[in-house]
Amino acid sequence: MVDVFISYSRRNLEFVHKLDTALSACGKASWFDQKKDPLEGLLPGSKWWDEIKHGIESADNFLLIISPESIASPYCNAEIAHAIQHEKRLLTVLYCGNRREADNLKAVDAAIDAIPEESELPTTVSATINNLRSLTRRNWLEISRVQYVKFFDDGLFDRALEQLVEALDMDLAWLRTWSQVRQTARIWAETKDDSYLWSEMRLKPVREMVEKRKQPLTEVEREFIRPEAEHLLTELDNIDTSHTRRSIIGERLCVIGDPRRGVGLRSDGLPDIAWCYVDVPEHLRGKPIEFIGSRKAKEEKYGEFEVKPFFIAKYPITYMQFQAFLDDPDGFERDEWWEGLMENYHKYRMAEQRMKFPNHPRDSVSWFHAIAFCRWLHAKLPMEALPEPPATQSESREQLDKIPNVSQWGIRLPTEWEWQYAATGGQPSNEYPWGLEWDSGQHCNTEESGLGRTIAAGMYPRGASPVGALDMSGNVWEWCLTEYADPTNTGIAGNMSRALRGGCWDWEQEDAHCRSRYGFTSDSMYVFVGFRVVCAPSLKI
């Protein structure tokens, strides 16, 4: 691109030639109309104006040579208006000739006032305002905000040229933007008022320029220009963040892009699952553990079950992730995923999602749908996408090697005992995933929140279970693999009631504790029911 487009009056052509030669010697390429014939009389429709507009649009900077003649020129004013319309960076030179600076500025004002009130732009040029005096005054208000470089017909030409070249090299637009960033960041830090934070659309180009220019940052500036999503996610840790605000944050993340792993899709379009490792101490492996369930505060022992180490999804399956199953040509419509389930069940119409936000839990999904999704995901995910058991301080690598190879595990629904073990972290005394005491305000979305609907998955980080899984209380009930009446049954035949765990947005506190269980028939689809998956030793289903 050309460095600078020069707009000038023919009365100043000799000075413009001198300036152009000097700029060229400094390595700056300029463009200006060098015709010496007066412009009056050009036929309407001449290509001259198209060339002028192209020259302005192609240049990095627009330089106006300010003089009484140029400020009153209809052609210069059309050029200025076009440069402003295309948001070109404006630079100005006040050409004084042999006059004093003050006298030259008075002459500029007088030239504007002398423009006849009825004067119109020539038909050879165009602008949004055709009245020349009105357009000139508006242009002058805009360009007078720019600090001009003064040139006189004396021996100080080189000094003024140096100032002009420095201005060309300096990105004033960036300096203004960065000044705004610095001052706003200081106000934000002083007031602790997040309303001063800029939107992601405004911050992204700032971060790009910071990176490009290697801009040094203070800690406050670095924090201020962090991606908006990071600020929003930090806000979730604040105990004073309301249920309504958490809902708004989740929806805002949908707009700007939710960066959290585990709520969206991988680069290959498959669900991106964030796995939480559920460890089982060595002394409990291979031994049955007693589990107690409850419904409406009525507790009952429902058996002893062996729990082996496994992985559970950090979040319930989201709307975006389930939609990948529906959209895949080898997904929902493929008969293989429905074998052994209710005949032709996948030919039935799926219920509509109530809250169609990508990062919200998939609701209105039946147990049959969840089984088919798990089969599809297990078949589709590449081996490297499956989790690896981490080495811990409590066990050696040799002990970990005793855990069945993950390649022999399956992606499936959790059994009730797996779900409950993950929710409590293996601590039977934990009434809720976060511990003993109830607190819906900081920990989960149940009827007590007053929202009356789901919100984005994972909006309550303080409600995480000991293994790191979120939303194991509230938001949506979650399907388990097991039969409700007989938890030992993990088979898929029949349309009996299947167990659900965790409570939901529409049910109250007592349904959200770790032992609470409920059951619906396998084909049931409700707006408060979803599911999450595990990667665990395969079961015969």
XYZ file of C-alpha atoms in Angstrom:
541
model
C 0.000 0.000 0.000
C 0.971 3.655 -0.462
C 2.139 5.286 2.759
C 0.251 8.533 2.311
C -2.357 10.143 0.063
C -1.818 13.931 -0.170
C -4.831 16.223 -0.473
C -3.937 19.805 -1.425
C -4.884 22.963 -3.317
C -3.370 23.701 -6.714
C -2.088 26.966 -5.191
C 0.252 24.804 -3.061
C 1.440 22.459 -5.815
C 5.060 23.649 -5.707
C 5.230 22.907 -1.964
C 3.578 19.496 -2.479
C 6.187 18.535 -5.093
C 8.949 19.509 -2.663
C 7.302 17.552 0.145
C 6.775 14.495 -2.074
C 10.454 14.482 -3.076
C 11.545 14.765 0.561
C 9.184 11.986 1.701
C 10.446 9.728 -1.075
C 14.017 10.293 0.132
C 12.843 9.140 3.579
C 11.415 5.938 2.111
C 7.780 7.054 2.165
C 5.617 6.509 -0.921
C 3.004 9.207 -1.513
C 0.176 9.588 -4.041
C -1.412 12.804 -5.268
C -3.043 14.169 -8.389
C -0.272 16.019 -10.227
C -2.394 17.593 -12.977
C -1.675 21.276 -13.433
C -4.813 22.075 -15.368
C -7.700 23.392 -13.272
C -10.234 20.695 -12.397
C -13.258 22.836 -13.280
C -14.895 21.791 -16.480
C -14.279 18.029 -16.234
C -17.227 16.199 -17.684
C -19.650 14.475 -15.266
C -18.819 10.792 -14.956
C -15.114 11.328 -15.459
C -12.958 8.494 -14.116
C -10.828 11.039 -12.268
C -12.946 10.847 -9.083
C -12.835 7.032 -9.107
C -9.040 7.218 -9.257
C -8.975 9.703 -6.377
C -11.192 7.474 -4.228
C -9.059 4.444 -5.030
C -5.926 6.397 -4.083
C -7.427 7.356 -0.705
C -8.617 3.842 0.039
C -5.254 2.327 -0.938
C -3.146 4.587 1.271
C -2.268 3.914 4.909
C -2.611 7.607 5.796
C -4.517 10.634 4.502
C -2.473 13.861 4.638
C -4.209 17.213 4.198
C -2.104 20.264 3.365
C -4.052 22.912 5.314
C -4.165 26.335 3.716
C -6.959 28.866 3.149
C -7.193 27.594 -0.427
C -7.397 23.866 0.399
C -9.883 24.248 3.261
C -12.346 25.984 0.947
C -11.733 23.684 -2.021
C -14.746 21.519 -2.942
C -12.377 18.826 -4.201
C -10.271 18.708 -1.039
C -13.443 18.576 1.058
C -14.811 15.670 -1.012
C -11.480 13.892 -0.473
C -11.540 14.572 3.283
C -15.100 13.276 3.534
C -14.179 10.104 1.654
C -11.164 9.515 3.920
C -13.306 9.971 7.060
C -15.995 7.673 5.658
C -13.368 4.934 5.161
C -11.863 5.543 8.616
C -8.444 6.411 7.236
C -5.846 7.723 9.654
C -5.753 11.518 9.280
C -2.554 13.597 9.330
C -2.334 17.336 8.721
C 0.299 19.824 7.608
C -0.314 23.533 8.163
C 1.408 25.199 5.223
C 2.057 28.770 6.291
C 4.326 29.946 3.485
C 5.672 33.324 4.612
C 2.784 34.024 6.984
C 2.744 33.604 10.733
C 0.928 30.544 12.112
C -1.785 32.672 13.769
C -2.356 34.690 10.605
C -2.657 31.491 8.584
C -5.286 30.037 10.936
C -7.260 33.302 10.779
C -7.105 33.098 7.004
C -8.414 29.499 7.158
C -11.400 30.595 9.271
C -12.041 33.512 6.949
C -11.918 31.198 3.914
C -14.568 28.943 5.472
C -16.816 31.891 6.313
C -16.406 33.262 2.788
C -17.870 30.153 1.139
C -21.243 31.206 -0.333
C -24.123 29.705 1.601
C -25.665 28.196 -1.513
C -22.458 26.622 -2.865
C -22.763 22.950 -3.828
C -20.161 20.310 -4.626
C -19.362 19.883 -8.335
C -21.056 16.943 -10.011
C -17.618 15.401 -10.638
C -17.251 14.463 -6.945
C -19.568 13.142 -4.260
C -20.094 13.230 -0.491
C -22.896 12.594 1.953
C -23.370 16.397 2.264
C -23.560 18.389 -0.977
C -23.611 21.878 0.567
C -19.988 22.996 0.491
C -20.046 25.319 3.509
C -21.776 22.725 5.696
C -19.417 19.946 4.563
C -16.346 22.166 5.083
C -17.313 23.046 8.638
C -17.906 19.408 9.543
C -14.611 18.371 7.969
C -12.745 21.150 9.784
C -14.142 20.038 13.131
C -12.812 16.523 12.435
C -9.355 17.391 11.123
C -8.731 20.167 13.660
C -8.620 17.458 16.352
C -5.389 16.198 14.759
C -2.151 17.901 15.807
C -0.700 19.458 12.648
C 2.946 19.809 11.574
C 3.892 23.400 10.628
C 5.835 24.161 7.443
C 7.178 27.610 6.556
C 9.095 28.895 3.551
C 12.317 29.158 5.555
C 15.280 27.041 6.586
C 13.318 24.868 9.047
C 11.885 22.545 6.380
C 14.018 19.563 7.440
C 12.961 19.849 11.083
C 9.274 19.905 10.146
C 9.820 16.977 7.749
C 11.349 14.950 10.590
C 8.237 15.565 12.694
C 5.966 14.498 9.827
C 7.903 11.277 9.161
C 7.801 10.483 12.878
C 4.033 10.977 12.841
C 3.741 8.668 9.822
C 5.713 6.017 11.651
C 3.652 6.357 14.792
C 0.320 4.518 14.843
C -1.786 7.145 16.535
C -4.914 4.996 16.406
C -3.130 2.343 18.437
C -1.768 4.906 20.878
C -5.265 6.257 21.450
C -6.641 2.752 21.915
C -3.872 1.779 24.307
C -4.403 4.959 26.287
C -8.067 3.991 26.657
C -7.051 0.496 27.746
C -4.639 1.780 30.379
C -7.044 4.309 31.868
C -10.042 1.958 31.846
C -7.937 -0.815 33.408
C -6.954 1.516 36.251
C -10.570 2.544 36.893
C -11.609 -1.129 36.848
C -8.866 -2.040 39.320
C -9.761 0.847 41.617
C -13.539 0.371 41.604
C -13.693 -3.447 41.344
C -16.621 -2.819 38.991
C -16.713 -5.433 36.207
C -18.993 -3.227 34.099
C -15.781 -1.472 33.012
C -14.470 -4.666 31.394
C -14.512 -4.617 27.601
C -16.344 -7.164 25.464
C -14.430 -9.952 23.733
C -15.073 -8.334 20.341
C -13.270 -5.223 21.569
C -10.511 -7.037 23.452
C -9.433 -9.516 20.789
C -7.782 -6.965 18.437
C -6.131 -5.346 21.478
C -4.510 -8.657 22.473
C -3.395 -9.186 18.872
C -1.720 -5.763 18.790
C -0.127 -6.349 22.200
C 1.357 -9.567 20.855
C 2.441 -7.956 17.584
C 4.087 -4.965 19.249
C 5.472 -6.869 22.252
C 3.727 -4.286 24.389
C 4.971 -4.348 27.998
C 2.088 -4.864 30.446
C 1.473 -4.164 34.087
C -0.300 -6.850 36.103
C -3.519 -4.814 36.018
C -3.311 -4.379 32.223
C -2.609 -8.069 31.712
C -5.623 -8.980 33.823
C -7.832 -6.402 32.079
C -7.184 -7.683 28.544
C -7.674 -11.313 29.478
C -10.304 -12.985 27.264
C -13.818 -12.147 28.391
C -14.545 -15.848 28.894
C -11.776 -16.089 31.502
C -13.232 -13.176 33.443
C -16.679 -14.762 33.330
C -15.411 -18.134 34.519
C -13.517 -16.461 37.366
C -16.759 -14.794 38.403
C -18.301 -18.229 38.961
C -15.950 -18.766 41.919
C -17.364 -15.706 43.668
C -19.736 -16.769 46.461
C -21.854 -13.674 45.792
C -22.577 -14.579 42.161
C -26.337 -15.154 41.974
C -28.180 -17.963 40.214
C -29.448 -15.484 37.634
C -25.956 -14.165 36.973
C -24.625 -17.708 36.566
C -27.334 -18.338 33.994
C -26.380 -15.154 32.132
C -22.695 -16.123 32.185
C -23.461 -19.500 30.644
C -25.465 -17.922 27.832
C -22.824 -15.267 27.224
C -20.202 -18.003 26.851
C -22.324 -19.422 24.040
C -22.046 -16.106 22.194
C -18.308 -15.489 22.576
C -17.244 -19.143 22.590
C -17.075 -21.416 25.614
C -13.382 -22.331 26.044
C -13.924 -25.042 28.672
C -12.826 -28.524 27.785
C -15.641 -31.029 28.107
C -18.676 -28.994 27.018
C -18.088 -28.813 23.270
C -16.599 -30.770 20.384
C -13.159 -31.956 19.356
C -11.548 -30.767 16.127
C -12.894 -33.901 14.436
C -16.473 -32.999 15.383
C -16.859 -35.653 18.092
C -17.825 -34.788 21.680
C -14.887 -33.549 23.712
C -15.197 -35.302 27.074
C -13.239 -34.021 30.074
C -12.636 -37.085 32.238
C -12.393 -37.204 36.035
C -10.527 -40.159 37.494
C -12.435 -41.970 40.219
C -9.884 -43.766 42.325
C -10.696 -46.670 44.615
C -8.194 -47.296 47.428
C -6.275 -50.532 47.164
C -7.855 -51.976 50.289
C -11.372 -51.578 48.806
C -10.649 -52.963 45.359
C -12.289 -56.287 44.719
C -14.434 -55.942 47.844
C -18.165 -55.226 47.924
C -19.176 -51.808 49.277
C -22.595 -51.225 50.805
C -24.701 -48.540 49.143
C -27.756 -46.858 50.598
C -30.346 -45.111 48.480
C -33.255 -42.900 49.472
C -36.429 -41.368 48.162
C -38.148 -38.527 50.047
C -35.828 -39.048 53.037
C -36.738 -42.727 53.250
C -33.475 -44.650 53.208
C -33.024 -48.223 52.086
C -30.075 -50.471 51.525
C -30.065 -51.567 47.946
C -27.111 -53.882 47.966
C -23.362 -54.334 48.091
C -21.407 -53.746 44.919
C -17.793 -53.885 43.871
C -16.411 -50.577 42.560
C -13.326 -50.572 40.396
C -11.397 -47.428 39.365
C -13.035 -45.679 36.429
C -13.476 -42.291 34.756
C -16.587 -40.148 34.808
C -17.366 -37.155 32.574
C -16.838 -33.835 34.296
C -20.100 -32.502 32.842
C -23.410 -33.935 31.678
C -23.575 -34.450 27.920
C -24.393 -31.062 26.410
C -26.815 -30.078 23.690
C -23.935 -29.501 21.247
C -22.394 -32.885 22.001
C -25.638 -34.805 21.573
C -26.370 -32.884 18.386
C -23.159 -34.314 16.920
C -24.744 -37.754 17.354
C -27.945 -36.603 15.635
C -26.083 -34.938 12.757
C -23.603 -37.740 12.067
C -24.710 -39.875 9.056
C -23.410 -42.853 11.061
C -25.086 -41.652 14.235
C -28.720 -41.621 15.284
C -30.086 -43.375 12.177
C -27.659 -46.306 12.246
C -29.409 -49.501 13.367
C -26.296 -50.892 15.058
C -26.564 -48.495 18.016
C -30.119 -49.626 18.758
C -29.683 -53.385 18.717
C -31.474 -55.094 21.613
C -33.439 -51.966 22.526
C -37.112 -51.312 21.907
C -37.832 -52.200 18.292
C -37.583 -49.256 15.872
C -37.151 -46.854 18.766
C -34.721 -44.702 16.814
C -37.347 -44.137 14.163
C -39.425 -42.194 16.685
C -39.117 -38.444 16.700
C -36.655 -36.971 19.200
C -38.168 -34.581 21.709
C -37.079 -30.957 21.290
C -34.471 -29.501 23.582
C -36.070 -26.932 25.868
C -33.026 -24.644 26.256
C -31.209 -24.704 22.925
C -27.854 -23.397 24.112
C -24.807 -25.413 23.004
C -23.302 -25.657 26.514
C -26.515 -26.581 28.364
C -27.156 -30.213 29.343
C -29.048 -32.158 26.697
C -32.545 -32.563 28.125
C -35.639 -34.456 26.959
C -33.507 -37.521 26.240
C -34.621 -41.063 27.015
C -32.581 -43.893 28.497
C -32.644 -45.591 25.078
C -31.191 -42.443 23.474
C -28.448 -42.340 26.085
C -27.514 -45.999 25.460
C -27.331 -45.438 21.686
C -25.220 -42.301 22.171
C -22.743 -44.204 24.358
C -22.399 -46.978 21.807
C -21.815 -44.461 19.016
C -19.255 -42.483 21.025
C -17.365 -45.615 22.097
C -17.108 -46.744 18.473
C -16.149 -43.333 17.127
C -13.623 -41.961 19.628
C -10.035 -42.829 18.664
C -7.961 -44.762 21.161
C -5.828 -41.741 22.033
C -8.949 -39.881 23.175
C -9.538 -42.354 25.995
C -8.191 -41.324 29.398
C -5.150 -42.741 31.164
C -5.212 -43.606 34.895
C -2.947 -41.085 36.659
C -0.140 -42.137 38.971
C -0.835 -40.973 42.514
C 1.169 -40.765 45.677
C -0.938 -43.512 47.205
C -0.062 -46.157 44.688
C 2.867 -47.213 42.591
C 2.980 -47.682 38.845
C 2.925 -51.442 39.486
C -0.375 -51.102 41.302
C -1.813 -48.992 38.499
C -0.792 -51.665 36.028
C -3.196 -53.988 37.819
C -6.096 -51.811 36.647
C -7.644 -53.309 33.487
C -6.313 -51.776 30.301
C -8.384 -48.790 29.248
C -8.620 -50.257 25.753
C -10.798 -52.960 27.290
C -13.093 -50.424 28.925
C -16.284 -49.070 27.478
C -17.968 -45.694 27.248
C -21.364 -46.236 28.787
C -23.820 -44.966 31.359
C -22.657 -45.262 34.966
C -24.118 -47.830 37.267
C -25.796 -46.377 40.321
C -22.946 -47.388 42.593
C -20.390 -45.825 40.250
C -22.433 -42.620 40.082
C -22.797 -42.453 43.865
C -19.140 -43.248 44.494
C -18.116 -40.448 42.107
C -20.590 -38.020 43.704
C -19.324 -38.655 47.246
C -15.698 -39.336 46.387
C -16.068 -42.591 48.280
C -17.073 -40.735 51.477
C -20.487 -42.148 52.548
C -20.925 -39.272 54.998
C -21.084 -36.713 52.190
C -24.726 -35.704 51.917
C -23.960 -33.665 48.816
C -21.080 -33.717 46.342
C -19.486 -30.720 48.092
C -19.880 -32.070 51.625
C -22.338 -32.159 54.508
C -24.192 -28.838 54.450
C -26.857 -27.704 51.993
C -26.297 -24.438 50.124
C -28.013 -24.068 46.787
C -26.812 -20.480 46.356
C -23.206 -21.495 45.738
C -23.479 -25.104 44.721
C -26.353 -26.159 42.438
C -29.450 -25.354 40.408
C -32.506 -26.859 42.083
C -36.035 -25.567 42.646
C -34.631 -23.309 45.362
C -32.672 -21.298 42.757
C -35.918 -19.899 41.365
C -34.650 -20.116 37.774
C -37.176 -22.686 36.629
C -34.918 -24.098 33.906
C -31.508 -25.554 33.159
C -28.418 -23.389 32.892
C -25.085 -24.104 31.222
C -23.210 -27.124 32.523
C -20.636 -26.421 35.209
C -21.792 -23.006 36.440
C -21.273 -24.055 40.082
C -17.565 -24.898 40.510
C -18.028 -24.842 44.306
C -20.463 -27.719 43.903
C -17.866 -30.089 42.439
C -17.654 -33.599 43.828
C -14.349 -34.735 45.374
C -13.338 -36.270 42.021
C -13.952 -32.972 40.179
C -17.275 -33.774 38.493
C -19.731 -30.864 38.298
C -23.543 -30.721 38.378
C -23.919 -34.023 40.180
C -26.590 -32.220 42.178
C -29.227 -30.215 40.323
C -29.629 -28.999 36.751
C -30.821 -32.342 35.262
C -31.559 -35.798 36.616
C -29.037 -38.234 35.131
C -29.803 -41.665 33.735
C -27.917 -44.613 35.208
C -27.420 -47.989 33.580
C -29.221 -49.939 36.286
C -32.843 -50.936 36.705
C -34.614 -48.910 39.405
C -36.360 -51.857 41.099
C -33.369 -54.188 40.797
C -30.016 -52.340 40.799
C -28.184 -55.581 40.049
C -29.758 -55.625 36.588
C -27.611 -53.802 34.029
C -29.242 -55.467 31.022
C -30.919 -53.476 28.280
C -33.977 -55.594 27.543
C -37.418 -54.229 28.332
C -38.948 -50.869 29.049
C -38.772 -51.063 32.834
C -37.985 -48.086 35.064
C -34.336 -47.095 35.058
C -32.596 -45.289 37.881
C -31.885 -41.565 37.831
C -29.598 -39.642 40.148
C -28.768 -36.068 41.154
C -32.029 -34.136 41.184
C -32.777 -31.247 38.834
C -33.783 -27.602 38.425
C -37.478 -28.407 38.917
C -37.144 -30.561 42.041
C -36.256 -29.560 45.551
C -33.264 -29.926 47.847
C -33.909 -33.396 49.211
C -33.806 -34.848 45.684
C -30.301 -33.448 45.130
C -28.389 -35.352 47.802
C -26.007 -38.119 46.845
C -28.256 -40.984 47.921
C -31.430 -39.722 46.274
C -32.721 -41.948 43.473
C -35.733 -41.978 41.203
C -36.965 -44.001 38.256
C -38.660 -43.512 34.897
C -39.390 -46.002 32.135
C -36.616 -46.303 29.547
C -38.561 -44.465 26.854
C -39.387 -41.442 29.038
C -38.339 -38.008 27.817
C -38.602 -35.092 30.239
C -37.211 -31.551 30.128
C -35.443 -32.145 33.444
C -33.663 -35.398 32.472
C -30.230 -35.789 30.870
C -27.170 -38.011 31.353
C -23.392 -38.205 31.632
C -21.027 -40.972 30.578
C -18.253 -43.010 32.146
C -15.233 -44.773 30.724
C -15.157 -47.914 32.817
C -14.722 -51.679 32.768
C -17.200 -53.095 30.296
C -20.389 -54.723 31.516
C -22.613 -57.118 29.663
C -25.443 -54.969 28.437
